Amino acid sequence: MSNPYEFHPACLALPKMADDEYLALRESIRAGYDANKPIELFEGQILDGRHRYQACQDEGVAPAFITLIGINPYEYVRKVHEGRRSWLNGVQKALVIGGLLEKAGEFDAAQKRIRDEANRKRAEAAKEREREVTDTGKTVFKNQVPPQIEGRLDEPGPAPTAEPAQLIRDRKAERERETTTVKAKAIGTSRANVERAEAIKRASPEIARKVETGEITPTEAQRQIKKAQVADKVAALPA
């Protein structure tokens, strides 16, 4: 069967189903089960049910569909799958679910910018409608706020005392620990797993992606990163 649907990025953020699980899913669909469970679409893309959709394609079965609206797709996928994906190891979960959390925040921020821009345009349009032109041709506005009268500025106070560099570093480290703790709680894993996941991602996003998909383990990822770092140091040595 043809594949007219693309997969949403939030859907693709999750690792593929294991081969034995996929074969079991195909057998279930062949027997008449699972195919009737709707595959969820968002903005014309498959958001949840990509393995069920592929299994239906492989078995020549027409799946059912349902369209979701008014949701944050990344948050939706995270909530649906954080319980299902119990087989994710701690670091892998920190990367996958943590990535969905970040994307969910970016999605909300983008939606807010769209709303703010729409509100700004509506406010400008309303102001334009309130504008009136007098007989003399002078433009006036209803409910116009009088111009602010500039007053004397207060004398500036004493300059703040510079804090010791170590104290600044300590406070920064404490804020980072607090942020990591909050993130670990939202993901459902330990702070150590989050810190390890972030270290791998900083060192090599490509290797981090392999951990997300289950292609390699976190330990293997760290081994590859260390090997690459040693190779870089050797290459930098004078000939």
C-alpha positions as a LaTeX table, in Angstrom:
\begin{tabular}{lrrr}
\hline
Residue & $x$ (\AA) & $y$ (\AA) & $z$ (\AA) \\
\hline
Met1 & 0.00 & 0.00 & 0.00 \\
Ser2 & 1.13 & 3.59 & $-0.64$ \\
Asn3 & 2.22 & 5.80 & 2.25 \\
Pro4 & 0.47 & 9.20 & 1.88 \\
Tyr5 & 1.18 & 10.34 & 5.42 \\
Glu6 & 4.36 & 11.82 & 6.85 \\
Phe7 & 5.39 & 11.41 & 10.49 \\
His8 & 5.36 & 14.40 & 12.81 \\
Pro9 & 8.77 & 15.27 & 14.35 \\
Ala10 & 7.35 & 14.58 & 17.81 \\
Cys11 & 6.45 & 11.07 & 16.66 \\
Leu12 & 9.93 & 10.50 & 15.22 \\
Ala13 & 11.57 & 11.61 & 18.46 \\
Leu14 & 10.70 & 8.23 & 19.94 \\
Pro15 & 12.80 & 5.11 & 19.28 \\
Lys16 & 11.49 & 2.48 & 16.91 \\
Met17 & 9.60 & $-0.46$ & 18.30 \\
Ala18 & 11.69 & $-3.60$ & 18.84 \\
Asp19 & 11.51 & $-6.15$ & 16.02 \\
Asp20 & 9.74 & $-8.82$ & 18.09 \\
Glu21 & 7.17 & $-6.29$ & 19.31 \\
Tyr22 & 6.52 & $-5.13$ & 15.75 \\
Leu23 & 6.00 & $-8.71$ & 14.55 \\
Ala24 & 3.54 & $-9.25$ & 17.39 \\
Leu25 & 1.71 & $-6.08$ & 16.36 \\
Arg26 & 1.45 & $-7.30$ & 12.77 \\
Glu27 & 0.05 & $-10.63$ & 13.94 \\
Ser28 & $-2.51$ & $-8.81$ & 16.07 \\
Ile29 & $-3.62$ & $-6.67$ & 13.12 \\
Arg30 & $-3.73$ & $-9.74$ & 10.87 \\
Ala31 & $-6.06$ & $-11.36$ & 13.40 \\
Gly32 & $-8.38$ & $-8.34$ & 13.31 \\
Tyr33 & $-7.20$ & $-6.46$ & 16.37 \\
Asp34 & $-5.50$ & $-3.05$ & 16.81 \\
Ala35 & $-6.34$ & $-1.82$ & 13.31 \\
Asn36 & $-9.59$ & $-0.28$ & 14.59 \\
Lys37 & $-7.71$ & 1.82 & 17.13 \\
Pro38 & $-7.46$ & 5.25 & 15.44 \\
Ile39 & $-4.11$ & 6.57 & 14.31 \\
Glu40 & $-3.82$ & 10.13 & 15.58 \\
Leu41 & $-3.04$ & 12.94 & 13.15 \\
Phe42 & $-1.93$ & 16.49 & 13.83 \\
Glu43 & $-1.82$ & 19.04 & 11.02 \\
Gly44 & $-1.97$ & 16.23 & 8.46 \\
Gln45 & 0.93 & 14.23 & 9.93 \\
Ile46 & 0.91 & 11.07 & 12.02 \\
Leu47 & 1.48 & 12.07 & 15.63 \\
Asp48 & 0.85 & 8.77 & 17.40 \\
Gly49 & 0.50 & 5.26 & 15.99 \\
Arg50 & 3.29 & 5.16 & 13.43 \\
His51 & 4.09 & 1.50 & 14.08 \\
Arg52 & 0.41 & 0.56 & 13.87 \\
Tyr53 & 0.16 & 2.50 & 10.62 \\
Gln54 & 3.21 & 0.75 & 9.17 \\
Ala55 & 1.89 & $-2.63$ & 10.29 \\
Cys56 & $-1.45$ & $-1.92$ & 8.60 \\
Gln57 & 0.45 & $-0.99$ & 5.45 \\
Asp58 & 2.42 & $-4.23$ & 5.60 \\
Glu59 & $-0.72$ & $-6.29$ & 6.16 \\
Gly60 & $-2.82$ & $-4.49$ & 3.54 \\
Val61 & $-5.32$ & $-3.28$ & 6.15 \\
Ala62 & $-6.99$ & 0.15 & 5.98 \\
Pro63 & $-6.46$ & 1.86 & 9.37 \\
Ala64 & $-8.78$ & 4.29 & 11.10 \\
Phe65 & $-7.71$ & 7.91 & 11.68 \\
Ile66 & $-8.59$ & 10.74 & 14.06 \\
Thr67 & $-7.37$ & 14.34 & 13.89 \\
Leu68 & $-6.22$ & 16.15 & 17.04 \\
Ile69 & $-6.50$ & 19.95 & 17.29 \\
Gly70 & $-5.59$ & 22.58 & 19.86 \\
Ile71 & $-2.78$ & 20.60 & 21.48 \\
Asn72 & 0.95 & 20.90 & 21.98 \\
Pro73 & 2.08 & 17.88 & 19.90 \\
Tyr74 & 5.36 & 17.39 & 21.76 \\
Glu75 & 3.71 & 17.53 & 25.17 \\
Tyr76 & 0.99 & 15.17 & 23.97 \\
Val77 & 3.48 & 12.56 & 22.75 \\
Arg78 & 5.51 & 12.91 & 25.95 \\
Lys79 & 2.52 & 12.28 & 28.18 \\
Val80 & 1.26 & 9.38 & 26.08 \\
His81 & 4.60 & 7.60 & 25.89 \\
Glu82 & 6.40 & 8.33 & 29.15 \\
Gly83 & 4.47 & 5.44 & 30.69 \\
Arg84 & 4.54 & 3.16 & 27.67 \\
Arg85 & 8.29 & 3.42 & 27.14 \\
Ser86 & 9.26 & 1.78 & 30.41 \\
Trp87 & 12.00 & $-0.09$ & 28.57 \\
Leu88 & 13.97 & 3.12 & 27.99 \\
Asn89 & 17.11 & 3.16 & 30.11 \\
Gly90 & 17.66 & 6.16 & 32.37 \\
Val91 & 20.01 & 8.15 & 30.14 \\
Gln92 & 18.02 & 7.29 & 27.02 \\
Lys93 & 14.83 & 8.43 & 28.74 \\
Ala94 & 16.53 & 11.67 & 29.80 \\
Leu95 & 17.47 & 12.32 & 26.16 \\
Val96 & 14.15 & 11.31 & 24.58 \\
Ile97 & 11.66 & 12.69 & 27.10 \\
Gly98 & 13.93 & 15.64 & 27.89 \\
Gly99 & 14.07 & 16.48 & 24.19 \\
Leu100 & 10.28 & 16.37 & 23.96 \\
Leu101 & 10.05 & 18.71 & 26.96 \\
Glu102 & 12.36 & 21.20 & 25.27 \\
Lys103 & 10.43 & 21.03 & 22.00 \\
Ala104 & 7.16 & 21.45 & 23.89 \\
Gly105 & 8.50 & 24.64 & 25.44 \\
Glu106 & 9.63 & 25.93 & 22.06 \\
Phe107 & 6.21 & 25.12 & 20.59 \\
Asp108 & 4.41 & 27.01 & 23.38 \\
Ala109 & 6.73 & 29.99 & 22.94 \\
Ala110 & 6.09 & 30.06 & 19.19 \\
Gln111 & 2.32 & 29.88 & 19.73 \\
Lys112 & 2.56 & 32.73 & 22.24 \\
Arg113 & 4.43 & 34.87 & 19.71 \\
Ile114 & 1.69 & 34.20 & 17.17 \\
Arg115 & $-1.03$ & 35.15 & 19.69 \\
Asp116 & 0.84 & 38.27 & 20.79 \\
Glu117 & 1.27 & 39.39 & 17.18 \\
Ala118 & $-2.42$ & 38.80 & 16.47 \\
Asn119 & $-3.38$ & 40.77 & 19.60 \\
Arg120 & $-1.04$ & 43.60 & 18.57 \\
Lys121 & $-2.63$ & 43.81 & 15.13 \\
Arg122 & $-6.14$ & 43.77 & 16.64 \\
Ala123 & $-5.17$ & 46.56 & 19.04 \\
Glu124 & $-3.76$ & 48.64 & 16.19 \\
Ala125 & $-6.89$ & 48.04 & 14.14 \\
Ala126 & $-9.09$ & 49.10 & 17.07 \\
Lys127 & $-7.00$ & 52.24 & 17.57 \\
Glu128 & $-7.29$ & 53.02 & 13.90 \\
Arg129 & $-11.08$ & 52.68 & 14.08 \\
Glu130 & $-11.16$ & 55.12 & 17.02 \\
Arg131 & $-9.17$ & 57.72 & 15.12 \\
Glu132 & $-11.19$ & 60.71 & 14.09 \\
Val133 & $-10.29$ & 63.63 & 11.91 \\
Thr134 & $-11.65$ & 67.03 & 13.00 \\
Asp135 & $-12.95$ & 69.71 & 10.66 \\
Thr136 & $-9.61$ & 71.48 & 10.87 \\
Gly137 & $-7.88$ & 68.37 & 9.64 \\
Lys138 & $-6.12$ & 67.77 & 12.95 \\
Thr139 & $-5.94$ & 64.12 & 13.92 \\
Val140 & $-7.17$ & 63.34 & 17.41 \\
Phe141 & $-7.65$ & 60.10 & 19.28 \\
Lys142 & $-10.32$ & 59.03 & 21.68 \\
Asn143 & $-9.08$ & 58.10 & 25.12 \\
Gln144 & $-5.61$ & 59.38 & 24.20 \\
Val145 & $-3.19$ & 59.26 & 27.11 \\
Pro146 & $-1.48$ & 62.63 & 27.67 \\
Pro147 & 2.25 & 62.68 & 26.99 \\
Gln148 & 4.39 & 61.82 & 29.95 \\
Ile149 & 5.99 & 64.82 & 31.61 \\
Glu150 & 9.64 & 64.27 & 32.17 \\
Gly151 & 10.58 & 64.78 & 35.77 \\
Arg152 & 13.88 & 65.03 & 37.57 \\
Leu153 & 15.62 & 61.73 & 37.84 \\
Asp154 & 16.71 & 60.64 & 41.27 \\
Glu155 & 20.38 & 60.75 & 41.94 \\
Pro156 & 22.00 & 57.39 & 41.26 \\
Gly157 & 22.83 & 55.35 & 44.34 \\
Pro158 & 26.18 & 53.86 & 45.15 \\
Ala159 & 27.53 & 51.27 & 42.74 \\
Pro160 & 26.95 & 47.69 & 43.94 \\
Thr161 & 29.88 & 45.95 & 45.49 \\
Ala162 & 31.41 & 43.34 & 43.22 \\
Glu163 & 30.95 & 39.78 & 44.48 \\
Pro164 & 33.88 & 37.37 & 44.65 \\
Ala165 & 34.28 & 35.27 & 41.51 \\
Gln166 & 34.05 & 32.03 & 43.51 \\
Leu167 & 30.74 & 33.08 & 45.04 \\
Ile168 & 29.38 & 33.83 & 41.55 \\
Arg169 & 30.51 & 30.41 & 40.33 \\
Asp170 & 28.97 & 28.70 & 43.36 \\
Arg171 & 25.63 & 30.40 & 42.78 \\
Lys172 & 25.68 & 29.49 & 39.11 \\
Ala173 & 26.42 & 25.87 & 39.95 \\
Glu174 & 23.60 & 25.83 & 42.50 \\
Arg175 & 21.12 & 27.23 & 39.95 \\
Glu176 & 22.22 & 24.61 & 37.42 \\
Arg177 & 21.72 & 21.83 & 40.00 \\
Glu178 & 18.25 & 23.14 & 40.83 \\
Thr179 & 17.34 & 23.31 & 37.13 \\
Thr180 & 18.60 & 19.78 & 36.55 \\
Thr181 & 16.67 & 18.49 & 39.57 \\
Val182 & 13.43 & 20.03 & 38.28 \\
Lys183 & 14.06 & 18.59 & 34.82 \\
Ala184 & 14.82 & 15.14 & 36.21 \\
Lys185 & 11.54 & 15.18 & 38.16 \\
Ala186 & 9.57 & 16.18 & 35.06 \\
Ile187 & 11.22 & 13.40 & 33.03 \\
Gly188 & 10.86 & 10.78 & 35.75 \\
Thr189 & 14.50 & 9.88 & 36.17 \\
Ser190 & 17.47 & 10.79 & 38.37 \\
Arg191 & 19.52 & 13.97 & 38.21 \\
Ala192 & 22.58 & 11.85 & 37.50 \\
Asn193 & 20.91 & 10.44 & 34.36 \\
Val194 & 20.01 & 13.94 & 33.18 \\
Glu195 & 23.54 & 15.23 & 33.77 \\
Arg196 & 25.01 & 12.25 & 31.94 \\
Ala197 & 22.59 & 12.68 & 29.04 \\
Glu198 & 23.35 & 16.40 & 28.74 \\
Ala199 & 27.10 & 15.73 & 28.83 \\
Ile200 & 26.76 & 13.26 & 25.93 \\
Lys201 & 24.59 & 15.67 & 23.96 \\
Arg202 & 27.02 & 18.56 & 24.47 \\
Ala203 & 29.96 & 16.44 & 23.38 \\
Ser204 & 28.27 & 14.97 & 20.30 \\
Pro205 & 24.63 & 15.46 & 19.23 \\
Glu206 & 25.15 & 12.71 & 16.64 \\
Ile207 & 26.21 & 10.16 & 19.24 \\
Ala208 & 23.41 & 11.33 & 21.55 \\
Arg209 & 20.91 & 10.57 & 18.80 \\
Lys210 & 22.26 & 7.02 & 18.58 \\
Val211 & 21.60 & 6.63 & 22.31 \\
Glu212 & 18.06 & 7.97 & 21.83 \\
Thr213 & 17.28 & 5.42 & 19.13 \\
Gly214 & 18.84 & 2.59 & 21.14 \\
Glu215 & 21.55 & 2.00 & 18.55 \\
Ile216 & 24.24 & 2.25 & 21.24 \\
Thr217 & 24.28 & 2.30 & 25.03 \\
Pro218 & 25.23 & 5.36 & 27.09 \\
Thr219 & 28.44 & 3.61 & 28.14 \\
Glu220 & 29.38 & 2.98 & 24.51 \\
Ala221 & 28.53 & 6.60 & 23.71 \\
Gln222 & 30.89 & 7.87 & 26.38 \\
Arg223 & 33.59 & 5.49 & 25.13 \\
Gln224 & 33.22 & 6.81 & 21.58 \\
Ile225 & 33.30 & 10.42 & 22.78 \\
Lys226 & 36.45 & 9.84 & 24.83 \\
Lys227 & 38.11 & 8.09 & 21.89 \\
Ala228 & 37.28 & 11.01 & 19.60 \\
Gln229 & 38.59 & 13.52 & 22.14 \\
Val230 & 41.89 & 11.65 & 22.45 \\
Ala231 & 42.17 & 11.51 & 18.65 \\
Asp232 & 41.62 & 15.28 & 18.47 \\
Lys233 & 44.35 & 15.92 & 21.05 \\
Val234 & 46.80 & 13.68 & 19.16 \\
Ala235 & 45.97 & 15.43 & 15.88 \\
Ala236 & 46.64 & 18.81 & 17.50 \\
Leu237 & 50.17 & 17.84 & 18.59 \\
Pro238 & 52.99 & 19.44 & 16.59 \\
Ala239 & 54.47 & 17.21 & 13.91 \\
\hline
\end{tabular}
